[in-house]
CSV table of C-alpha atoms in Angstrom, one decimal:
chain,number,residue,atom,x,y,z
N,397,MET,CA,27.2,25.9,-1.3
N,398,ASP,CA,28.9,24.2,1.7
N,399,PRO,CA,29.6,20.5,1.1
N,400,GLN,CA,26.9,19.5,3.9
N,401,THR,CA,24.2,21.5,2.2
N,402,ALA,CA,25.3,20.1,-1.6
N,403,LEU,CA,25.0,16.5,-0.2
N,404,PHE,CA,21.6,17.2,1.0
N,405,GLN,CA,20.6,18.9,-2.2
N,406,GLN,CA,22.0,15.8,-4.0
N,407,HIS,CA,19.5,13.6,-2.5
N,408,ARG,CA,16.8,16.0,-2.0
N,409,GLN,CA,14.6,14.8,-5.1
N,410,ARG,CA,14.7,11.3,-3.9
N,411,LEU,CA,13.8,12.2,-0.5
N,412,PHE,CA,10.8,14.3,-1.6
N,413,GLY,CA,9.7,11.5,-3.9
N,414,LEU,CA,9.6,9.1,-0.8
N,415,ALA,CA,8.0,11.6,1.6
N,416,TYR,CA,5.4,12.8,-1.2
N,417,ARG,CA,4.5,9.0,-1.9
N,418,MET,CA,4.2,8.3,1.8
N,419,LEU,CA,2.0,11.2,2.5
N,420,GLY,CA,0.2,12.0,-0.7
N,421,THR,CA,0.5,15.8,-0.1
N,422,PRO,CA,3.2,18.1,-1.4
N,423,SER,CA,3.2,20.5,1.5
N,424,ASP,CA,3.6,17.7,3.9
N,425,ALA,CA,6.4,16.3,2.0
N,426,GLU,CA,7.9,19.6,2.1
N,427,ASP,CA,7.6,19.7,6.0
N,428,VAL,CA,9.2,16.3,6.1
N,429,LEU,CA,12.2,17.5,4.3
N,430,HIS,CA,12.4,20.6,6.3
N,431,ASP,CA,12.7,18.4,9.5
N,432,ALA,CA,15.1,16.0,7.9
N,433,TRP,CA,17.3,19.0,6.8
N,434,LEU,CA,17.3,20.3,10.6
N,435,ARG,CA,18.4,16.9,11.9
N,436,TRP,CA,21.0,16.7,9.0
N,437,HIS,CA,22.4,20.1,9.8
N,438,ALA,CA,22.8,19.0,13.4
N,439,GLN,CA,24.5,15.6,12.5
N,440,ASP,CA,28.4,15.2,12.3
N,441,THR,CA,28.2,14.0,8.6
N,442,ASP,CA,31.8,13.1,8.4
N,443,ALA,CA,31.1,10.3,10.8
N,444,LEU,CA,28.5,8.7,8.6
N,445,ASP,CA,29.4,5.7,6.6
N,446,ASP,CA,26.5,6.1,4.2
N,447,PRO,CA,24.9,9.5,4.1
N,448,GLU,CA,22.1,8.5,1.7
N,449,ALA,CA,21.0,5.6,4.0
N,450,TRP,CA,21.0,8.0,6.8
N,451,LEU,CA,18.9,10.7,5.0
N,452,VAL,CA,16.6,8.0,3.5
N,453,THR,CA,16.2,6.5,7.2
N,454,VAL,CA,15.4,9.9,8.6
N,455,THR,CA,13.0,11.0,6.0
N,456,THR,CA,11.2,7.8,6.3
N,457,ARG,CA,10.7,8.0,10.1
N,458,ILE,CA,9.6,11.5,10.1
N,459,ALA,CA,7.2,10.6,7.3
N,460,LEU,CA,5.7,7.5,9.3
N,461,ASP,CA,5.2,9.7,12.2
N,462,ARG,CA,3.1,12.1,10.0
N,463,LEU,CA,1.3,9.5,8.3
N,464,ARG,CA,0.0,7.9,11.5
N,465,ARG,CA,-1.3,11.3,12.6
N,466,ALA,CA,-2.6,11.9,9.0
N,467,LYS,CA,-4.6,8.8,9.0
N,468,THR,CA,-6.3,9.5,12.3
N,469,GLU,CA,-7.2,12.8,11.0
N,470,ARG,CA,-8.4,11.6,7.7
N,471,ALA,CA,-10.7,9.1,9.7
N,472,HIS,CA,-12.8,12.4,10.6
N,473,TYR,CA,-12.6,13.8,7.2
N,474,ALA,CA,-15.8,15.3,5.8
N,475,GLY,CA,-16.3,12.7,2.9
N,476,PRO,CA,-13.8,10.9,0.9
N,477,TRP,CA,-10.1,12.1,0.9
N,478,LEU,CA,-8.1,12.3,-2.2
N,479,PRO,CA,-4.3,12.9,-2.6
N,480,GLU,CA,-3.4,16.2,-3.7
N,481,PRO,CA,-1.4,16.6,-7.1
N,482,LEU,CA,2.1,17.3,-7.5
N,483,THR,CA,2.8,18.4,-11.0
N,484,VAL,CA,1.0,19.9,-13.9
N,485,ASP,CA,2.2,19.5,-17.5
N,486,ALA,CA,5.5,18.3,-16.5
N,487,ASP,CA,7.0,17.3,-19.9
N,488,GLN,CA,10.8,17.6,-19.3
N,489,PRO,CA,12.7,14.4,-20.6
N,490,GLU,CA,13.5,13.3,-16.9
N,491,ALA,CA,9.9,13.5,-15.9
N,492,GLN,CA,9.4,10.2,-18.0
N,493,LEU,CA,10.4,8.2,-14.9
N,494,GLU,CA,7.8,9.9,-12.7
N,495,ARG,CA,5.0,8.8,-15.1
N,496,ALA,CA,5.4,5.4,-13.7
N,497,GLU,CA,2.6,3.9,-11.7
N,498,SER,CA,3.8,4.7,-8.3
N,499,LEU,CA,3.3,8.4,-8.8
N,500,THR,CA,-0.2,8.4,-10.5
N,501,LEU,CA,-2.9,9.9,-8.2
N,502,THR,CA,-4.9,6.6,-8.5
N,503,PHE,CA,-1.9,4.6,-7.1
N,504,LEU,CA,-1.3,7.2,-4.4
N,505,LEU,CA,-5.1,6.6,-3.3
N,506,LEU,CA,-4.5,2.9,-3.4
N,507,LEU,CA,-1.5,3.1,-1.0
N,508,GLU,CA,-3.8,4.6,1.4
N,509,ARG,CA,-5.3,1.2,2.0
N,510,LEU,CA,-2.1,0.1,3.6
N,511,SER,CA,-1.1,0.7,7.2
N,512,ALA,CA,1.7,3.4,7.7
N,513,GLU,CA,4.2,0.5,8.3
N,514,GLU,CA,3.4,-1.4,5.3
N,515,ARG,CA,3.4,1.7,3.0
N,516,ALA,CA,6.9,2.6,4.3
N,517,ALA,CA,8.4,-1.0,3.6
N,518,PHE,CA,6.5,-1.5,0.3
N,519,LEU,CA,7.8,1.9,-1.0
N,520,LEU,CA,11.4,1.5,0.1
N,521,ARG,CA,11.6,-2.1,-1.2
N,522,GLU,CA,9.4,-2.1,-4.2
N,523,VAL,CA,9.8,1.5,-5.6
N,524,PHE,CA,13.0,2.8,-4.1
N,525,ASP,CA,14.6,-0.6,-4.7
N,526,TYR,CA,16.4,-1.0,-1.3
N,527,SER,CA,17.0,-4.6,-0.4
N,528,HIS,CA,15.0,-6.3,2.4
N,529,ALA,CA,17.8,-6.0,4.7
N,530,GLU,CA,18.6,-2.4,3.8
N,531,THR,CA,14.6,-1.7,4.5
N,532,ALA,CA,14.6,-3.7,7.6
N,533,ALA,CA,17.4,-1.6,8.9
N,534,MET,CA,15.8,1.7,8.0
N,535,LEU,CA,12.7,0.8,9.8
N,536,GLU,CA,14.3,-0.9,12.7
N,537,ILE,CA,12.7,-4.3,12.2
N,538,SER,CA,13.8,-7.8,11.5
N,539,GLU,CA,14.5,-8.8,8.2
N,540,ASP,CA,11.8,-11.5,8.4
N,541,ALA,CA,9.3,-8.9,9.4
N,542,CYS,CA,10.3,-6.6,6.7
N,543,ARG,CA,9.3,-9.4,4.2
N,544,GLN,CA,6.1,-10.0,5.8
N,545,ARG,CA,5.2,-6.3,5.6
N,546,VAL,CA,6.1,-6.0,1.9
N,547,HIS,CA,4.3,-9.4,1.1
N,548,ARG,CA,1.2,-8.1,2.9
N,549,ALA,CA,1.2,-4.8,1.1
N,550,LYS,CA,1.7,-6.4,-2.2
N,551,GLN,CA,-1.2,-8.8,-1.8
N,552,ARG,CA,-3.6,-5.9,-0.5
N,553,LEU,CA,-2.7,-3.8,-3.4
N,554,ARG,CA,-3.4,-6.7,-5.8
N,555,GLU,CA,-6.7,-7.5,-4.1
N,556,ASP,CA,-7.8,-3.9,-4.1
N,557,ARG,CA,-6.5,-2.4,-7.3
N,558,PRO,CA,-9.2,-1.1,-9.5
N,559,ARG,CA,-10.0,-2.8,-12.5
N,560,GLN,CA,-8.3,-0.9,-15.4
N,561,ALA,CA,-6.3,-1.6,-18.6
N,562,MET,CA,-2.6,-0.8,-18.6
N,563,LEU,CA,-2.2,2.8,-17.9
N,564,ASN,CA,-2.3,4.5,-21.3
N,565,ILE,CA,-2.1,8.5,-21.6
N,566,ASP,CA,-3.7,8.5,-25.2
N,567,THR,CA,-6.7,6.3,-24.2
N,568,GLN,CA,-7.3,8.4,-20.9
N,569,ARG,CA,-7.0,11.7,-22.9
N,570,ARG,CA,-9.4,10.4,-25.5
N,571,LEU,CA,-12.0,9.4,-22.7
N,572,LEU,CA,-11.6,12.7,-20.9
N,573,GLU,CA,-12.2,14.7,-24.3
N,574,ARG,CA,-15.3,12.9,-24.8
N,575,PHE,CA,-16.4,13.6,-21.2
N,576,MET,CA,-15.6,16.9,-21.6
N,577,GLN,CA,-17.8,17.2,-24.6
N,578,ALA,CA,-20.6,15.6,-22.9
N,579,LEU,CA,-20.4,18.2,-20.1
N,580,GLN,CA,-20.3,21.0,-22.5
N,581,GLN,CA,-23.3,19.6,-24.3
N,582,PRO,CA,-25.2,17.5,-21.8
N,583,ASP,CA,-27.0,14.4,-23.1
N,584,MET,CA,-27.8,11.4,-21.1
N,585,PRO,CA,-27.4,8.8,-23.7
N,586,THR,CA,-23.8,10.2,-24.5
N,587,LEU,CA,-22.9,10.4,-20.9
N,588,ARG,CA,-24.2,6.8,-20.2
N,589,ALA,CA,-22.3,5.4,-23.0
N,590,LEU,CA,-19.0,6.8,-21.4
N,591,PHE,CA,-19.2,4.9,-18.2
N,592,ALA,CA,-18.8,1.0,-17.3
N,593,GLU,CA,-21.6,-0.7,-15.6
N,594,ASP,CA,-19.7,-0.7,-12.4
N,595,ALA,CA,-18.3,2.8,-12.7
N,596,MET,CA,-17.7,4.9,-9.6
N,597,SER,CA,-17.4,8.6,-8.8
N,598,VAL,CA,-15.7,9.9,-5.8
N,599,SER,CA,-15.4,13.6,-4.7
N,600,ASP,CA,-13.4,15.4,-2.2
N,601,GLY,CA,-14.8,18.5,-1.1
N,602,GLY,CA,-13.5,18.3,2.7
N,603,GLY,CA,-16.8,19.8,3.8
N,604,LEU,CA,-15.9,23.1,2.2
N,605,ALA,CA,-17.4,22.6,-1.3
N,606,ARG,CA,-20.4,20.8,-2.6
N,607,ALA,CA,-19.6,17.1,-3.4
N,608,ILE,CA,-21.0,13.8,-3.1
N,609,LEU,CA,-20.1,12.3,0.7
N,610,HIS,CA,-19.8,8.8,-0.3
N,611,PRO,CA,-18.7,7.1,-3.5
N,612,LEU,CA,-21.5,6.7,-6.2
N,613,HIS,CA,-21.6,3.6,-8.0
N,614,GLY,CA,-23.3,2.5,-11.4
N,615,ALA,CA,-23.3,4.1,-15.1
N,616,GLU,CA,-26.9,5.2,-14.7
N,617,ARG,CA,-26.3,7.0,-11.6
N,618,LEU,CA,-23.2,8.7,-12.7
N,619,ALA,CA,-24.7,9.7,-15.9
N,620,ARG,CA,-27.7,11.4,-14.2
N,621,LEU,CA,-25.1,13.0,-11.6
N,622,TYR,CA,-23.0,14.7,-14.3
N,623,MET,CA,-26.2,15.4,-16.3
N,624,GLN,CA,-27.3,17.3,-13.5
N,625,ILE,CA,-23.9,19.1,-12.8
N,626,ALA,CA,-23.7,20.0,-16.4
N,627,LEU,CA,-27.1,21.6,-16.5
N,628,GLN,CA,-26.4,23.6,-13.1
N,629,GLN,CA,-23.3,25.0,-14.5
N,630,GLN,CA,-25.0,26.2,-17.6
N,631,ARG,CA,-27.4,27.9,-15.6
N,632,HIS,CA,-24.6,29.7,-13.5
N,633,GLY,CA,-22.9,31.0,-16.5
N,634,GLY,CA,-21.0,27.9,-17.8
N,635,VAL,CA,-17.6,26.3,-17.0
N,636,ARG,CA,-14.4,26.3,-19.0
N,637,TYR,CA,-12.8,23.0,-19.2
N,638,GLU,CA,-9.1,22.3,-19.9
N,639,ILE,CA,-7.1,19.0,-20.0
N,640,HIS,CA,-3.8,19.1,-18.4
N,641,GLN,CA,-1.5,16.5,-16.9
N,642,LEU,CA,-1.4,15.7,-13.2
N,643,ASN,CA,1.4,13.5,-11.9
N,644,GLY,CA,2.0,12.2,-15.6
N,645,MET,CA,-1.6,11.5,-16.3
N,646,PRO,CA,-4.4,13.4,-18.0
N,647,ALA,CA,-6.8,15.5,-15.7
N,648,LEU,CA,-9.9,17.6,-16.7
N,649,PHE,CA,-9.8,21.1,-15.1
N,650,GLY,CA,-13.0,23.0,-14.8
N,651,TRP,CA,-12.8,26.8,-14.4
N,652,HIS,CA,-15.6,29.4,-13.4
N,653,GLY,CA,-14.0,32.5,-14.4
N,654,ASP,CA,-10.4,32.8,-12.8
N,655,THR,CA,-11.6,30.3,-10.2
N,656,LEU,CA,-10.4,26.5,-10.5
N,657,ILE,CA,-13.9,24.6,-9.1
N,658,SER,CA,-12.7,21.0,-9.9
N,659,ALA,CA,-9.8,19.0,-11.2
N,660,SER,CA,-10.9,15.3,-12.0
N,661,TRP,CA,-8.9,12.2,-13.1
N,662,ILE,CA,-10.2,9.0,-14.3
N,663,ASP,CA,-9.5,5.1,-14.3
N,664,ASP,CA,-10.5,3.2,-17.4
N,665,ASP,CA,-10.8,-0.5,-18.8
N,666,GLY,CA,-9.5,0.7,-22.1
N,667,GLU,CA,-12.8,1.7,-23.6
N,668,ARG,CA,-15.0,3.3,-21.0
N,669,ILE,CA,-14.4,5.1,-17.8
N,670,THR,CA,-14.5,2.9,-14.6
N,671,ALA,CA,-13.9,5.7,-12.0
N,672,VAL,CA,-14.0,9.6,-11.7
N,673,HIS,CA,-12.2,11.1,-9.1
N,674,ALA,CA,-13.0,14.9,-8.4
N,675,LEU,CA,-10.9,17.3,-6.1
N,676,ARG,CA,-13.4,20.0,-5.1
N,677,HIS,CA,-11.7,21.0,-2.0
N,678,PRO,CA,-10.9,24.8,-2.5
N,679,GLY,CA,-7.7,24.8,-0.7
N,680,LYS,CA,-6.2,22.0,-2.6
N,681,LEU,CA,-7.6,23.7,-5.9
N,682,ALA,CA,-6.2,26.9,-5.0
N,683,ARG,CA,-2.8,25.5,-4.6
N,684,LEU,CA,-3.2,23.7,-7.8
N,685,ALA,CA,-4.3,26.7,-9.7
N,686,ALA,CA,-1.4,28.5,-8.7
N,687,VAL,CA,0.8,26.1,-9.8
N,688,THR,CA,-1.1,25.8,-13.0
N,689,LYS,CA,-1.0,29.6,-13.6
N,690,SER,CA,2.7,30.0,-12.7
N,691,GLY,CA,3.6,26.9,-15.1
N,692,ALA,CA,5.8,25.6,-12.2
N,693,SER,CA,6.5,21.8,-11.7
N,694,THR,CA,8.3,19.5,-9.5
N,695,SER,CA,10.6,16.7,-10.8
N,696,LEU,CA,11.4,14.0,-8.6
N,697,HIS,CA,12.9,10.3,-8.3
């Protein structure tokens, strides 16, 4: 491997982690890295004082352009849009770092509420630990403007953060197991008891699969919804459920034969489910199923 390629590979995981958190889709993050590599390959790297800063700056700016376009496209998306998972059952020691909140699907969805510029500033400063001065230079803005963007982002995230207990894998796994049992043996009181009074359900079908087009609120309504889903699944030969880990947190997979038909993750308050996020988009599920069957995973920083 030539020195230029070796240097890019040295920073690749960090660059991918930034691009993925910016865009919420692994394939888009890979495209950003491809474009960054082409610019890196054309650059006289010997003339760079700080290769890492150059790479992070270019990756951020490419991701920003893509995110601005994506926000326009997502405004016309059929129903809610949910981020696409990255990892399945990653249990290597270095993956512990990736189980931090900034990589969970719930947090990636929360980042969607920020403007593209706020998201970039927040991630560079608060997740990747660049100083305000370094972040401002990467974004070509003043340091005061950078501080304002980061402040607005943190304030908005605090205001919009869903009510939930501290992230706890064991608690979420236990609730998902109870949810899985209730779907396999449908019973209204059991389902009703699983959900907090103000629980919410969100489904991403992208107009290509049956899914609720607007978030559904309330424990009673969620219990009726999942009771209906469970009974329909029983009439059509049943669904096999498995619990895996997506982006470091438990998720419930539903299989009909060899086809993955849903992948759901939850928020909780420590005792009950406060939100169910269900991926039903066939394209996203097909990519996720391929990763699951191959046992592949991606580690990043």
